[in-house]
Amino acid sequence: MSCFLQCSLVLSFMYSGVLAAPSLFGGHAARASSSSCRCFPGDSCWPSNTEWSEFNTTLGGKLIATVPIGSVCHHDPFAAYDAEACSSLQAAWFNEDTHYGSSSSVMAPFFANQSCDPFLPDTSRCVIGTYIQYAVNASDATDYQKALEFGQLHNIRLVIRNTGHDYLGKSTGAGALGIWTHYMKNIDFLDYTSPNYAGKAIKLGAGVQGHEAYAAAKAEGLVVVGGNCPTVGIAGGYSQGGGTGPLGSRFGMAADQVLEWEVVTASGELLIATPSNNSDLYWALSGGGGGVYGVVVSMTSKAHADMPSSAANLTFTNNGVSQDAFWGAVSVFHETLPAIVDAGGVSVWGFTNASFSMTPTYGPNITASQMSNLLQPVIQKLNANNISFTYAVKSYSDFLSSYDDPTMNPFIATSAIQLGGRIIPRSLVESNNSALTSAFQKITALGGGFSGIAMSVGGSPANDNAVNPEWRTALFDAVIYTLFDYTSWEANLVSQDLITDVLIPELATLTPGGGSYLNEADFRTVDWKDAFYGSNYDALKSVKDKYDPEGVFYALTGVGSDAWVEEADGRLCKTS
């Protein structure tokens, strides 16, 4: 028996374990799928092992049956319990590459739903649960088309994933077939000409990650807009959801850079979408959310000339000083942000009610002297309040050197938090910063942490796109988080309720009618259509209906997702 078929038989047996799922999905007995629900493992409509094997043959062996990476930590049919391997996995669990090298693992632990948790006792369940059932390790558009054909033939839920960097559960799904784009790594540089742009461009395969694009661009004397985390994929939900990053104030959001998309639609048609060709699809993909209009094969975006850069870091705590002194310094820091972003800088920082860390403020085309001047008000405040701090400003010959400096852009653990977010308008900081500071004091006193990125992406991009209009008047994105507890599911439910019901409302009250960055938001946001998409939602829904009239593509809080609901066992069903 082949390894593939062995895995298939194990999966068919093991999926029943989802019936004992924690309360994210609850559980009920499997049943035959109705026409209103996607076919689910255990249903009579679910493909047989022979059909999966035949599908694998058509793909040239690119079908991967999911084996949870945590299986070495449990006594289960996937793999033998291995204490040494389990210990190594636990030690590496918070590294991005532990997850993006997998076709099924997710970095947001809430959406793994303890299906095969390496931190639970070895006697705990290890099931597929909320992980995808299979993945197509795609190499090109043909693989996409075959996956779409098989998925629709058998009425199977489809998921699009690259790295698993995803806080809203869009890169996983119970009973799903994943289209895994991770190894589509082609990078080409072009001299691009269009009515709105003439210059250097970069064409990225759907699996290219930020660090790969940055390095390739540097070799050409160029820079490209990508995320602050180097392992995030660029062409997927990152750019399709807007895309913040350290070059944002200099060039705009990632979606603002896009010149064209190469995309396979639900019907299997391969299209090129530009501002003048399939322009509605181009508009929607450029900021209107990933995973719902089609599967991107490649993205062509602007590439810009490299430049000397600076960067600065700053940390301080409340040791030996009053809370008023501590928060006074935090408040002054926020007052410096408009000048920083106006100069082309981008600041990344975080705080609790006891510590503050700016890691870093990027200064593309800003000298170290200019950077020091921009941050001088907060340094003066710290000295005036007798607050001890560490502070450094450095110069670099090029942008990537500042980005790659670990003293400026340190490692941040993944798979450690659950979060919500709110876009903070510039007007709030400039007119009512004291109220904002009070809100942050309340949030952190209740156990929430803060992480933010400040940048200026105002004005209209050369090519109209679907980026949430709230970004055009924003000063920063505020992310409020709590730490994930791997030992207590109940504690995580309490924390998620705290984010949804208490912490984010503190910011929403100050930003009525405002929005949230759809890539870093509370997945339970009640007014998600307005908060994530703003005035663009109805037009985006029209594009969705045109290119995916049967709702083949689903992503939680994605456009059109309210036509579907995940039932207690994770099964995806139509709402009417």
XYZ file of C-alpha atoms in Angstrom:
576
model
C 0.000 0.000 0.000
C 1.394 3.457 -0.912
C 2.204 6.049 1.749
C -0.495 8.274 0.267
C -3.201 5.630 0.626
C -2.040 4.748 4.118
C -2.436 8.393 5.096
C -5.846 8.497 3.421
C -7.124 5.543 5.431
C -5.766 7.030 8.645
C -7.464 10.345 7.906
C -10.794 8.699 7.201
C -10.553 6.955 10.560
C -9.196 9.880 12.534
C -11.540 12.626 11.411
C -14.240 11.386 13.771
C -12.129 12.909 16.523
C -13.496 16.335 15.624
C -16.741 15.267 17.296
C -15.059 15.884 20.621
C -13.868 19.347 19.615
C -13.719 22.161 22.159
C -16.378 24.808 22.106
C -15.138 26.686 19.052
C -17.166 24.191 17.050
C -18.703 21.857 19.636
C -19.716 18.586 18.010
C -22.494 16.481 16.554
C -22.711 13.272 14.620
C -21.589 13.233 10.986
C -24.343 13.069 8.395
C -24.623 12.932 4.660
C -24.095 16.371 3.183
C -27.189 18.158 1.983
C -27.067 20.303 -1.131
C -26.794 23.345 1.142
C -23.611 22.102 2.851
C -20.134 21.285 1.658
C -19.361 17.590 1.651
C -17.674 16.546 4.877
C -15.472 13.594 5.883
C -17.722 10.723 6.901
C -20.512 11.794 4.533
C -21.540 9.395 1.779
C -20.522 12.031 -0.772
C -16.935 12.202 0.501
C -14.479 10.908 -2.140
C -13.190 7.390 -1.625
C -9.529 6.645 -1.076
C -9.385 5.489 -4.676
C -10.767 8.810 -5.906
C -8.251 10.750 -3.833
C -5.483 8.533 -5.186
C -6.621 9.078 -8.771
C -6.740 12.825 -8.134
C -3.188 12.652 -6.815
C -2.140 10.923 -10.032
C -3.611 13.726 -12.162
C -1.548 16.171 -10.102
C 1.660 14.250 -10.612
C 1.875 13.320 -6.926
C 1.317 16.809 -5.516
C -1.556 15.924 -3.180
C -0.641 15.972 0.515
C -2.767 14.202 3.106
C -2.650 16.188 6.325
C -0.684 14.794 9.226
C -0.804 17.321 12.084
C 2.701 18.431 12.971
C 1.836 17.948 16.660
C 1.231 14.234 16.187
C 4.689 13.316 17.558
C 3.456 14.592 20.931
C 0.524 12.167 21.148
C -0.375 8.498 20.989
C -2.247 8.484 17.704
C -2.407 6.637 14.362
C -0.492 9.392 12.529
C 2.901 8.859 14.120
C 4.442 7.148 17.098
C 4.785 9.243 20.212
C 8.336 10.598 20.310
C 9.282 12.493 23.466
C 12.481 13.914 21.973
C 10.776 15.050 18.752
C 7.933 16.507 20.793
C 10.328 18.510 22.937
C 12.029 19.868 19.830
C 8.687 20.806 18.312
C 7.585 22.620 21.460
C 10.840 24.589 21.494
C 10.356 25.606 17.850
C 6.589 26.104 17.975
C 6.760 29.904 18.072
C 9.047 30.141 15.033
C 7.315 30.992 11.767
C 9.136 28.319 9.755
C 7.684 25.595 11.961
C 4.314 26.408 10.432
C 4.923 27.843 6.976
C 6.857 24.712 6.027
C 3.680 22.734 6.673
C 0.804 22.463 4.220
C -1.748 22.508 7.035
C -0.495 24.117 10.243
C -1.837 27.538 11.231
C -0.121 30.245 13.248
C -3.270 31.527 14.978
C -3.762 28.840 17.642
C -7.402 29.689 18.270
C -8.247 28.311 14.815
C -6.298 25.107 15.394
C -8.920 24.430 18.084
C -6.629 22.094 20.038
C -7.029 19.536 17.254
C -3.519 18.200 17.840
C -1.927 20.495 20.382
C 1.720 19.667 21.228
C 1.417 21.324 24.646
C -1.423 19.113 25.872
C -0.758 15.741 27.563
C 0.375 12.936 25.267
C -2.917 11.145 25.923
C -4.906 14.076 24.522
C -6.641 13.762 21.174
C -4.770 14.266 17.928
C -7.200 14.638 15.039
C -7.423 16.573 11.804
C -10.180 18.658 13.341
C -10.071 22.200 12.001
C -6.995 21.620 9.831
C -7.545 21.118 6.116
C -7.886 17.461 5.063
C -5.639 17.596 1.993
C -3.484 20.147 0.197
C -2.485 20.524 -3.430
C 1.166 21.580 -3.491
C 0.589 23.862 -6.457
C 3.237 24.749 -9.013
C 1.175 26.641 -11.572
C -2.281 27.645 -12.736
C -2.953 24.143 -14.045
C -2.723 22.754 -10.520
C -5.201 25.409 -9.379
C -7.596 24.429 -12.128
C -7.405 20.733 -11.263
C -8.017 21.464 -7.581
C -10.990 23.672 -8.393
C -12.457 21.051 -10.698
C -12.094 18.244 -8.148
C -13.379 20.377 -5.291
C -16.466 21.478 -7.158
C -17.144 17.999 -8.558
C -17.322 16.649 -5.001
C -18.715 19.815 -3.364
C -15.693 20.135 -1.048
C -14.751 23.279 0.811
C -11.708 25.002 -0.700
C -9.045 26.948 1.186
C -6.215 29.066 -0.240
C -3.027 29.162 1.825
C 0.626 30.080 1.536
C 2.415 30.496 4.878
C -0.414 30.268 7.421
C 0.270 33.834 8.627
C -3.383 34.528 9.330
C -5.189 35.856 12.400
C -8.727 35.370 11.081
C -8.862 31.663 10.251
C -8.889 32.092 6.478
C -6.060 29.660 5.738
C -7.679 26.625 7.324
C -11.083 24.931 7.403
C -12.597 21.698 8.626
C -13.075 19.198 5.832
C -11.321 21.401 3.289
C -9.032 20.895 0.320
C -6.240 23.460 0.397
C -4.608 25.078 -2.599
C -1.094 25.520 -1.208
C 0.838 28.194 -3.090
C 3.961 28.205 -0.921
C 6.438 26.870 -3.456
C 5.458 29.178 -6.306
C 8.624 31.216 -5.869
C 9.235 32.817 -9.267
C 10.622 36.362 -9.134
C 11.164 38.476 -12.248
C 12.017 42.145 -12.730
C 10.414 44.066 -15.558
C 10.529 47.426 -17.281
C 6.812 48.092 -17.062
C 4.761 50.576 -19.047
C 1.089 51.380 -18.574
C -1.050 54.545 -18.730
C -0.444 55.182 -15.022
C 3.059 53.835 -14.497
C 6.327 53.484 -16.360
C 9.273 52.067 -14.499
C 10.706 49.072 -12.743
C 8.360 46.324 -11.595
C 8.613 43.015 -9.815
C 6.543 39.959 -10.753
C 6.086 37.625 -7.802
C 4.772 34.089 -7.742
C 2.000 33.509 -5.226
C 4.344 31.815 -2.754
C 7.072 34.465 -2.530
C 7.715 35.700 1.014
C 8.847 39.129 2.033
C 12.475 38.279 2.788
C 12.820 36.601 -0.620
C 11.416 39.607 -2.475
C 13.493 42.069 -0.434
C 16.742 40.227 -1.124
C 16.026 39.870 -4.832
C 15.146 43.547 -5.093
C 18.285 44.659 -3.274
C 20.414 42.734 -5.769
C 18.825 44.888 -8.482
C 19.291 48.134 -6.555
C 15.574 48.238 -5.763
C 13.088 47.967 -2.910
C 9.565 46.588 -2.836
C 6.725 47.150 -0.383
C 6.185 44.209 1.953
C 5.315 43.457 5.539
C 7.196 44.070 8.760
C 7.437 40.308 9.332
C 9.908 38.908 6.765
C 8.177 35.553 6.296
C 4.728 36.872 5.317
C 3.787 36.079 1.713
C 3.384 39.211 -0.396
C 0.923 38.315 -3.166
C -1.717 36.632 -0.998
C -3.940 37.981 1.743
C -1.256 40.514 2.709
C -1.443 42.664 -0.446
C -5.008 41.620 -1.222
C -5.985 42.889 2.229
C -4.149 46.207 1.906
C -0.670 45.531 3.249
C 1.109 47.629 5.885
C 4.887 47.761 6.102
C 8.070 49.724 6.772
C 7.986 51.526 3.413
C 4.327 52.511 3.700
C 4.837 56.224 4.327
C 7.292 56.460 1.448
C 5.300 54.564 -1.204
C 1.844 53.624 0.121
C 0.240 50.313 0.974
C 1.168 47.072 -0.754
C -2.147 47.120 -2.632
C -1.252 50.573 -3.972
C 1.792 49.085 -5.715
C -0.035 46.432 -7.733
C 0.036 46.788 -11.514
C -1.595 43.504 -12.455
C -2.827 40.207 -11.104
C -2.696 36.792 -12.741
C -5.639 34.901 -11.261
C -7.667 31.718 -11.734
C -11.373 32.248 -11.144
C -13.900 29.783 -9.748
C -14.762 28.646 -13.272
C -11.120 27.711 -13.855
C -10.476 30.599 -16.218
C -7.001 32.152 -16.116
C -7.291 35.938 -16.296
C -4.992 38.948 -16.232
C -6.513 41.784 -14.221
C -5.203 45.340 -14.624
C -6.740 48.800 -14.317
C -7.794 48.521 -17.969
C -8.429 44.768 -18.368
C -10.864 42.974 -16.054
C -10.605 46.193 -14.099
C -13.325 45.285 -11.604
C -11.424 42.171 -10.572
C -8.175 44.149 -10.374
C -9.893 46.700 -8.123
C -11.327 44.058 -5.781
C -8.106 42.049 -5.461
C -6.172 45.222 -4.639
C -7.282 45.651 -1.052
C -10.689 43.964 -1.010
C -9.543 40.869 0.875
C -7.869 37.598 -0.006
C -9.326 34.200 -0.744
C -12.741 35.161 -2.095
C -12.533 36.348 -5.726
C -10.090 33.848 -7.212
C -6.713 32.203 -6.663
C -3.775 34.469 -7.474
C -0.993 32.914 -9.549
C 1.236 35.989 -9.623
C 1.272 39.670 -8.790
C 3.180 42.400 -10.616
C 3.936 45.475 -8.523
C 6.019 48.617 -8.610
C 9.656 48.379 -7.635
C 11.420 51.496 -6.379
C 15.002 52.679 -6.269
C 16.869 51.651 -3.126
C 17.932 54.378 -0.726
C 20.045 55.004 2.357
C 18.054 54.559 5.524
C 18.094 55.002 9.253
C 16.369 53.220 12.102
C 15.868 53.842 15.799
C 14.827 51.769 18.778
C 13.650 52.880 22.204
C 12.600 50.997 25.336
C 11.581 52.072 28.803
C 9.550 50.788 31.749
C 7.676 52.159 34.730
C 10.372 51.045 37.176
C 10.854 53.699 39.822
C 8.376 56.171 38.365
C 4.670 56.837 38.697
C 2.109 55.590 36.223
C 1.359 59.206 35.352
C 4.991 59.698 34.365
C 5.048 56.463 32.355
C 1.844 57.234 30.450
C 2.923 60.820 29.946
C 5.912 59.554 27.971
C 3.741 57.158 25.960
C 1.356 60.009 25.164
C 4.178 62.262 23.949
C 5.461 59.444 21.741
C 2.068 59.305 20.019
C 2.256 63.069 19.516
C 5.515 62.624 17.568
C 3.981 60.186 15.067
C 2.484 62.721 12.615
C 5.894 64.324 12.051
C 7.553 60.907 11.685
C 5.147 59.643 9.025
C 5.123 63.007 7.208
C 8.899 62.668 6.851
C 8.433 59.224 5.257
C 9.086 57.162 8.358
C 7.172 54.204 9.720
C 7.085 53.396 13.415
C 6.476 49.979 14.963
C 5.967 49.879 18.732
C 4.169 48.142 21.553
C 3.413 48.538 25.225
C 1.747 47.107 28.292
C 0.911 49.059 31.430
C 4.504 48.588 32.593
C 6.785 48.658 29.542
C 7.199 50.366 26.163
C 9.247 49.200 23.182
C 9.721 50.888 19.795
C 11.251 48.254 17.500
C 11.900 50.172 15.382
C 11.061 53.437 13.707
C 12.222 53.034 10.096
C 13.622 56.001 8.232
C 13.929 55.264 4.512
C 15.754 58.223 2.975
C 15.912 59.834 6.423
C 19.321 60.531 7.962
C 20.189 59.487 11.496
C 20.365 63.165 12.467
C 16.879 63.780 11.094
C 15.605 60.702 12.902
C 17.051 61.931 16.188
C 15.331 65.270 15.728
C 11.989 63.588 15.048
C 12.228 61.583 18.265
C 13.658 64.374 20.391
C 10.323 65.339 22.050
C 9.878 61.890 23.583
C 13.529 61.736 24.691
C 13.103 65.093 26.388
C 9.934 63.863 28.110
C 11.676 60.749 29.383
C 14.519 62.823 30.812
C 12.116 65.316 32.367
C 10.226 62.475 34.080
C 13.440 60.764 35.241
C 12.574 57.612 33.291
C 15.489 55.337 32.450
C 15.574 54.215 28.837
C 17.676 52.571 26.141
C 17.865 54.313 22.804
C 19.809 53.896 19.589
C 19.782 55.496 16.150
C 21.740 54.001 13.263
C 22.462 54.812 9.620
C 22.499 52.259 6.803
C 23.607 52.404 3.180
C 20.416 50.734 1.973
C 16.932 49.901 3.218
C 17.302 46.129 3.664
C 20.274 46.539 6.000
C 18.080 48.507 8.405
C 15.294 45.943 8.092
C 17.620 42.981 8.663
C 19.345 44.457 11.712
C 18.158 42.251 14.614
C 18.823 45.052 17.091
C 16.189 47.069 15.279
C 13.742 44.458 14.007
C 13.904 41.638 16.584
C 12.292 38.226 16.384
C 8.627 38.201 17.410
C 7.040 34.907 18.453
C 4.110 33.680 16.387
C 1.300 31.424 17.593
C 1.256 33.249 20.925
C -1.652 35.680 20.809
C -5.264 36.329 19.925
C -6.169 39.813 18.872
C -8.436 42.571 17.684
C -7.653 45.888 16.052
C -8.773 49.377 15.132
C -7.499 51.949 12.633
C -6.703 55.156 14.529
C -7.294 58.354 12.535
C -4.721 61.107 12.627
C -7.370 63.558 13.767
C -7.877 61.662 17.035
C -4.220 61.935 18.045
C -4.032 65.569 17.022
C -7.276 66.655 18.700
C -7.914 64.254 21.600
C -4.732 62.382 22.423
C -5.553 62.455 26.133
C -8.704 60.399 25.554
C -6.721 57.910 23.496
C -4.127 57.588 26.246
C -6.903 57.003 28.790
C -8.327 54.245 26.611
C -4.927 52.549 26.397
C -4.562 52.789 30.165
C -7.892 51.008 30.624
C -7.070 48.367 28.002
C -3.686 47.477 29.485
C -4.981 47.577 33.067
C -7.467 44.867 32.057
C -4.707 42.626 30.709
C -4.523 43.663 27.070
C -1.275 44.381 25.269
C -0.782 46.863 22.415
C 1.127 46.696 19.157
C 0.991 49.381 16.492
C 2.344 50.486 13.143
C 2.183 54.151 12.166
C 2.368 55.239 8.545
C 0.861 57.767 6.177
C -0.840 56.298 3.099
C -3.222 59.177 2.415
C -4.263 60.397 -0.973
C -5.550 58.502 -3.974
C -3.300 55.819 -5.502
C -2.469 56.070 -9.196
C -4.647 53.015 -9.800
C -7.970 53.061 -7.955
C -8.325 50.122 -5.574
C -10.481 48.647 -2.815
C -8.298 49.496 0.185
C -10.504 50.440 3.132
C -10.979 54.237 2.820
C -10.262 54.592 6.539
C -6.581 54.065 5.741
C -6.412 57.322 3.799
C -6.893 59.400 6.962
C -5.183 57.000 9.368
C -2.165 57.580 11.553
C -1.735 54.058 12.859
C -3.180 50.596 13.193
C -3.776 49.631 16.815
C -3.676 45.913 17.580
C -4.931 44.828 21.000
C -3.945 41.337 22.069
C -4.021 38.819 24.868
C -1.615 35.922 25.288
C -2.857 32.525 24.182
C -3.039 29.901 26.934
C -2.058 26.471 25.598
C -3.206 24.758 28.787
C -6.729 26.201 29.155
C -9.226 26.501 26.330
C -11.688 28.142 28.717
C -9.166 30.888 29.468
C -8.837 31.613 25.752
C -12.587 31.913 25.358
C -12.611 34.391 28.225
C -9.757 36.337 26.613
C -11.513 36.451 23.253
C -14.673 37.745 24.932
C -12.561 40.374 26.661
C -11.146 41.546 23.318
C -14.540 41.614 21.587
C -16.746 42.942 24.370
C -14.457 45.226 26.380
C -11.053 46.112 24.918
C -11.794 46.946 21.285
C -14.967 48.897 22.224
C -12.698 51.283 24.165
C -11.158 52.274 20.820
C -14.342 51.966 18.777
C -16.036 54.502 21.056
C -13.337 57.020 20.136
C -13.574 56.213 16.398
C -17.321 56.067 15.613
C -17.977 54.897 12.062
C -14.305 53.959 11.778
C -12.635 50.813 10.599
C -10.269 47.938 11.252
C -7.413 46.500 9.218
C -8.957 43.314 7.867
C -5.649 41.418 8.141
C -5.279 42.187 11.864
C -8.712 42.346 13.429
C -11.140 40.601 15.731
C -12.788 37.879 13.643
C -15.946 38.328 15.718
C -16.373 42.010 14.833
C -20.137 42.473 14.584
C -20.099 45.256 11.977
C -17.308 43.607 9.977
C -18.622 44.690 6.565
C -18.361 48.360 7.470
C -15.301 48.015 9.701
C -13.200 45.962 7.262
C -14.376 47.253 3.874
C -16.109 50.581 4.514
C -18.034 52.088 1.623
C -16.494 49.547 -0.781
C -18.466 46.549 0.444
C -21.437 46.629 -1.932
C -19.205 47.071 -4.984
C -16.958 44.262 -3.764
C -19.983 42.014 -3.355
C -20.919 42.694 -6.988
C -17.446 41.621 -8.105
C -17.701 38.517 -5.934
C -21.052 37.591 -7.466
C -19.739 38.129 -10.995
C -16.598 35.996 -10.740
C -17.778 33.479 -8.137
C -21.579 33.262 -8.429
C -21.759 29.852 -6.714
C -19.685 30.862 -3.702
C -16.840 28.438 -4.381
C -14.437 30.607 -2.374
C -15.145 31.225 1.304
C -13.077 33.006 3.925
C -14.252 34.015 7.370
C -15.259 37.728 7.262
C -14.445 37.736 3.542
C -16.826 39.433 1.131
C -19.943 37.272 0.758
C -19.053 35.075 3.729
C -22.356 35.792 5.434
C -23.965 33.452 2.888
C -22.294 30.600 4.789
C -22.021 29.424 8.381
C -19.715 26.961 10.107
C -21.815 24.475 12.032
C -20.836 22.942 15.352
C -18.464 20.392 13.803
C -16.893 22.904 11.399
C -19.025 21.849 8.415
C -19.642 24.764 6.040
C -23.312 25.284 5.132
C -25.360 27.933 3.376
C -27.354 30.218 5.627
C -30.471 29.975 3.463
